Amino acid sequence: MKKIILTLCFLINFSILIAVEGFIPMLPLLPAIPTNKVEQGENGEPIIRKLISSGILEVELKAEVIVPLEVISDVHIKALVIDDENLEIPFEVELNRKPEAAGIYRLNFSKTTLDIDDDGIIDTEIFASKNTDNKKIKNNYVKITGKNISKEGTHKKRVYITVEVND
C-alpha cells in the first residue's frame, strides 16, 4: 500500500517538473566552433584540412510588405420612404490606401438585392462603382423601390463589403 502512494507522488512531482520546464524560455545556442576536418586520401592516408579563419556574417535584409486593400469606413444609410416613393441614396466607401492601379480591384457586397421588410419581394438594390482608382470610392448608391415595401415600420439589414481582385 505504501509503495503505491509513493509511486503516485513521484509521478505527480515529475509531471510538475515537466510543466514548469515548458514555461522556461529557451536560450539560443552559440554556433559550434569548426574544427579541423579529417578526410581519407586515395592511398588511405588521412588528410587534415585546417580552418584558416571563422567569423560572423551580418546581412541587411529588406522585405516588401504588401498591405491588402480594406474598407475602413462604415456606411449607415437611413431613409424615410413614404408610400410608393422611389429613392436613390448615394454613399461613399473609403479604403485604407490608394490602389496601385485602376481596374484591378472591385467592391464585393455580401448582398446586392435585399428584401428589406422580409415579405418575399425585392425592394432594395445596391449599385457600386466599378472604378476603384482612388482611396474614396464614389458613385455608389442604394435604390429603394417604395411600392415593393408592404410592411410599415423600421427595417434594418446588414451588408458586408470586401475588396476583391478582378478576375
mmCIF file of C-alpha atoms in Angstrom:
data_model
loop_
_atom_site.group_PDB
_atom_site.id
_atom_site.type_symbol
_atom_site.label_atom_id
_atom_site.label_comp_id
_atom_site.label_asym_id
_atom_site.label_seq_id
_atom_site.Cartn_x
_atom_site.Cartn_y
_atom_site.Cartn_z
ATOM 1 C CA MET A 1 0.000 0.000 0.000
ATOM 2 C CA LYS A 2 2.821 2.404 0.826
ATOM 3 C CA LYS A 3 4.538 1.629 -2.482
ATOM 4 C CA ILE A 4 1.513 2.767 -4.479
ATOM 5 C CA ILE A 5 1.291 6.060 -2.639
ATOM 6 C CA LEU A 6 4.986 6.792 -3.144
ATOM 7 C CA THR A 7 4.736 5.979 -6.820
ATOM 8 C CA LEU A 8 1.833 8.362 -7.302
ATOM 9 C CA CYS A 9 3.678 11.152 -5.513
ATOM 10 C CA PHE A 10 6.688 10.603 -7.756
ATOM 11 C CA LEU A 11 4.558 10.797 -10.905
ATOM 12 C CA ILE A 12 2.870 13.964 -9.690
ATOM 13 C CA ASN A 13 6.206 15.620 -8.857
ATOM 14 C CA PHE A 14 7.636 14.514 -12.201
ATOM 15 C CA SER A 15 4.672 15.963 -14.106
ATOM 16 C CA ILE A 16 5.008 19.248 -12.218
ATOM 17 C CA LEU A 17 8.682 19.449 -13.205
ATOM 18 C CA ILE A 18 7.785 18.853 -16.853
ATOM 19 C CA ALA A 19 5.065 21.516 -16.772
ATOM 20 C CA VAL A 20 7.375 24.094 -15.143
ATOM 21 C CA GLU A 21 10.186 23.306 -17.547
ATOM 22 C CA GLY A 22 7.898 24.024 -20.513
ATOM 23 C CA PHE A 23 7.458 27.642 -19.382
ATOM 24 C CA ILE A 24 11.192 28.401 -19.099
ATOM 25 C CA PRO A 25 12.307 30.278 -22.225
ATOM 26 C CA MET A 26 14.948 28.546 -24.287
ATOM 27 C CA LEU A 27 18.308 30.261 -24.663
ATOM 28 C CA PRO A 28 19.764 30.224 -28.160
ATOM 29 C CA LEU A 29 22.820 28.057 -28.575
ATOM 30 C CA LEU A 30 26.098 29.530 -29.709
ATOM 31 C CA PRO A 31 27.284 28.220 -33.054
ATOM 32 C CA ALA A 32 29.849 25.446 -32.777
ATOM 33 C CA ILE A 33 33.449 26.382 -33.466
ATOM 34 C CA PRO A 34 34.543 24.483 -36.574
ATOM 35 C CA THR A 35 37.331 22.008 -36.071
ATOM 36 C CA ASN A 36 39.875 20.632 -38.447
ATOM 37 C CA LYS A 37 38.318 18.280 -40.969
ATOM 38 C CA VAL A 38 39.950 14.892 -41.444
ATOM 39 C CA GLU A 39 39.366 13.030 -44.722
ATOM 40 C CA GLN A 40 40.721 9.842 -46.206
ATOM 41 C CA GLY A 41 43.039 10.279 -49.177
ATOM 42 C CA GLU A 42 43.287 7.981 -52.197
ATOM 43 C CA ASN A 43 46.038 5.930 -50.540
ATOM 44 C CA GLY A 44 44.056 5.611 -47.317
ATOM 45 C CA GLU A 45 46.229 8.181 -45.553
ATOM 46 C CA PRO A 46 44.460 10.891 -43.529
ATOM 47 C CA ILE A 47 44.333 14.408 -44.993
ATOM 48 C CA ILE A 48 43.829 17.168 -42.425
ATOM 49 C CA ARG A 49 42.175 20.347 -43.646
ATOM 50 C CA LYS A 50 42.849 23.243 -41.296
ATOM 51 C CA LEU A 51 40.421 26.134 -40.866
ATOM 52 C CA ILE A 52 42.054 29.407 -41.898
ATOM 53 C CA SER A 53 39.572 31.739 -40.203
ATOM 54 C CA SER A 54 35.998 31.960 -38.965
ATOM 55 C CA GLY A 55 33.656 34.875 -38.489
ATOM 56 C CA ILE A 56 30.100 36.105 -38.276
ATOM 57 C CA LEU A 57 28.380 37.470 -41.323
ATOM 58 C CA GLU A 58 25.687 40.132 -40.844
ATOM 59 C CA VAL A 59 23.440 40.815 -43.800
ATOM 60 C CA GLU A 60 20.929 43.634 -44.091
ATOM 61 C CA LEU A 61 17.578 42.318 -45.244
ATOM 62 C CA LYS A 62 14.813 44.370 -46.812
ATOM 63 C CA ALA A 63 11.397 42.914 -47.499
ATOM 64 C CA GLU A 64 8.469 44.376 -49.375
ATOM 65 C CA VAL A 65 5.277 44.078 -47.367
ATOM 66 C CA ILE A 66 2.033 44.306 -49.324
ATOM 67 C CA VAL A 67 -0.877 45.615 -47.300
ATOM 68 C CA PRO A 68 -4.195 44.435 -48.741
ATOM 69 C CA LEU A 69 -6.908 46.901 -49.621
ATOM 70 C CA GLU A 70 -9.577 47.063 -46.948
ATOM 71 C CA VAL A 71 -12.751 49.065 -46.439
ATOM 72 C CA ILE A 72 -12.220 51.265 -43.381
ATOM 73 C CA SER A 73 -15.476 53.212 -43.364
ATOM 74 C CA ASP A 74 -18.811 52.072 -42.042
ATOM 75 C CA VAL A 75 -21.755 53.102 -44.191
ATOM 76 C CA HIS A 76 -25.015 53.773 -42.370
ATOM 77 C CA ILE A 77 -27.971 54.569 -44.604
ATOM 78 C CA LYS A 78 -31.165 55.884 -43.070
ATOM 79 C CA ALA A 79 -34.127 56.679 -45.295
ATOM 80 C CA LEU A 80 -37.779 57.551 -44.877
ATOM 81 C CA VAL A 81 -39.916 56.067 -47.643
ATOM 82 C CA ILE A 82 -43.424 57.447 -47.997
ATOM 83 C CA ASP A 83 -46.000 55.399 -49.975
ATOM 84 C CA ASP A 84 -44.733 54.387 -53.446
ATOM 85 C CA GLU A 85 -41.756 56.756 -53.407
ATOM 86 C CA ASN A 86 -38.542 55.635 -55.146
ATOM 87 C CA LEU A 87 -35.280 56.753 -53.555
ATOM 88 C CA GLU A 88 -31.677 56.728 -54.730
ATOM 89 C CA ILE A 89 -29.322 57.289 -51.802
ATOM 90 C CA PRO A 90 -25.650 57.911 -52.702
ATOM 91 C CA PHE A 91 -22.845 56.749 -50.426
ATOM 92 C CA GLU A 92 -19.042 56.690 -50.372
ATOM 93 C CA VAL A 93 -16.688 53.916 -49.352
ATOM 94 C CA GLU A 94 -13.221 54.717 -48.029
ATOM 95 C CA LEU A 95 -10.301 52.310 -48.433
ATOM 96 C CA ASN A 96 -7.217 52.079 -46.231
ATOM 97 C CA ARG A 97 -4.973 53.299 -49.085
ATOM 98 C CA LYS A 98 -4.999 54.242 -52.750
ATOM 99 C CA PRO A 99 -4.939 51.250 -55.148
ATOM 100 C CA GLU A 100 -1.763 50.713 -57.194
ATOM 101 C CA ALA A 101 -3.631 50.910 -60.491
ATOM 102 C CA ALA A 102 -7.178 51.415 -61.736
ATOM 103 C CA GLY A 103 -9.309 48.428 -62.692
ATOM 104 C CA ILE A 104 -7.507 45.837 -60.556
ATOM 105 C CA TYR A 105 -9.876 45.834 -57.583
ATOM 106 C CA ARG A 106 -13.646 45.904 -57.157
ATOM 107 C CA LEU A 107 -16.070 46.145 -54.271
ATOM 108 C CA ASN A 108 -17.887 42.954 -53.384
ATOM 109 C CA PHE A 109 -21.096 43.173 -51.379
ATOM 110 C CA SER A 110 -22.459 40.215 -49.432
ATOM 111 C CA LYS A 111 -25.875 41.047 -50.937
ATOM 112 C CA THR A 112 -26.779 43.485 -53.711
ATOM 113 C CA THR A 113 -30.519 42.811 -53.754
ATOM 114 C CA LEU A 114 -32.402 42.982 -50.476
ATOM 115 C CA ASP A 115 -35.874 42.310 -49.236
ATOM 116 C CA ILE A 116 -35.817 44.948 -46.519
ATOM 117 C CA ASP A 117 -39.195 44.055 -44.975
ATOM 118 C CA ASP A 118 -38.969 40.257 -45.425
ATOM 119 C CA ASP A 119 -42.174 39.924 -47.472
ATOM 120 C CA GLY A 120 -40.580 37.990 -50.359
ATOM 121 C CA ILE A 121 -40.386 40.921 -52.825
ATOM 122 C CA ILE A 122 -37.041 42.567 -53.638
ATOM 123 C CA ASP A 123 -37.320 46.250 -52.753
ATOM 124 C CA THR A 124 -33.729 47.468 -52.283
ATOM 125 C CA GLU A 125 -30.735 47.235 -54.626
ATOM 126 C CA ILE A 126 -27.118 48.298 -54.170
ATOM 127 C CA PHE A 127 -25.208 49.681 -57.141
ATOM 128 C CA ALA A 128 -21.447 50.125 -56.793
ATOM 129 C CA SER A 129 -18.884 51.876 -58.920
ATOM 130 C CA LYS A 130 -16.518 49.599 -60.833
ATOM 131 C CA ASN A 131 -13.802 52.266 -60.667
ATOM 132 C CA THR A 132 -11.507 51.767 -57.679
ATOM 133 C CA ASP A 133 -8.629 54.091 -58.553
ATOM 134 C CA ASN A 134 -8.997 56.412 -55.529
ATOM 135 C CA LYS A 135 -8.933 55.993 -51.786
ATOM 136 C CA LYS A 136 -12.567 57.173 -51.665
ATOM 137 C CA ILE A 137 -14.935 55.333 -53.979
ATOM 138 C CA LYS A 138 -17.855 57.497 -55.045
ATOM 139 C CA ASN A 139 -20.822 56.952 -57.400
ATOM 140 C CA ASN A 140 -22.309 54.177 -55.248
ATOM 141 C CA TYR A 141 -25.977 54.283 -54.409
ATOM 142 C CA VAL A 142 -28.808 52.333 -52.842
ATOM 143 C CA LYS A 143 -32.077 52.252 -54.801
ATOM 144 C CA ILE A 144 -35.240 51.732 -52.737
ATOM 145 C CA THR A 145 -38.499 50.961 -54.542
ATOM 146 C CA GLY A 146 -41.299 52.089 -52.227
ATOM 147 C CA LYS A 147 -44.134 50.219 -53.959
ATOM 148 C CA ASN A 148 -42.451 46.880 -53.098
ATOM 149 C CA ILE A 149 -42.363 47.627 -49.362
ATOM 150 C CA SER A 150 -45.527 46.211 -47.863
ATOM 151 C CA LYS A 151 -44.794 46.353 -44.134
ATOM 152 C CA GLU A 152 -44.599 49.643 -42.289
ATOM 153 C CA GLY A 153 -42.033 50.276 -39.585
ATOM 154 C CA THR A 154 -38.302 50.404 -39.138
ATOM 155 C CA HIS A 155 -36.341 47.767 -41.052
ATOM 156 C CA LYS A 156 -32.626 47.025 -40.649
ATOM 157 C CA LYS A 157 -30.288 44.944 -42.796
ATOM 158 C CA ARG A 158 -26.541 44.449 -42.591
ATOM 159 C CA VAL A 159 -24.425 44.102 -45.746
ATOM 160 C CA TYR A 160 -20.695 43.334 -45.661
ATOM 161 C CA ILE A 161 -18.309 44.967 -48.142
ATOM 162 C CA THR A 162 -14.954 43.475 -49.141
ATOM 163 C CA VAL A 163 -12.378 44.431 -51.764
ATOM 164 C CA GLU A 164 -11.606 41.703 -54.287
ATOM 165 C CA VAL A 165 -9.211 41.353 -57.194
ATOM 166 C CA ASN A 166 -10.817 41.349 -60.631
ATOM 167 C CA ASP A 167 -10.512 38.034 -62.466
#
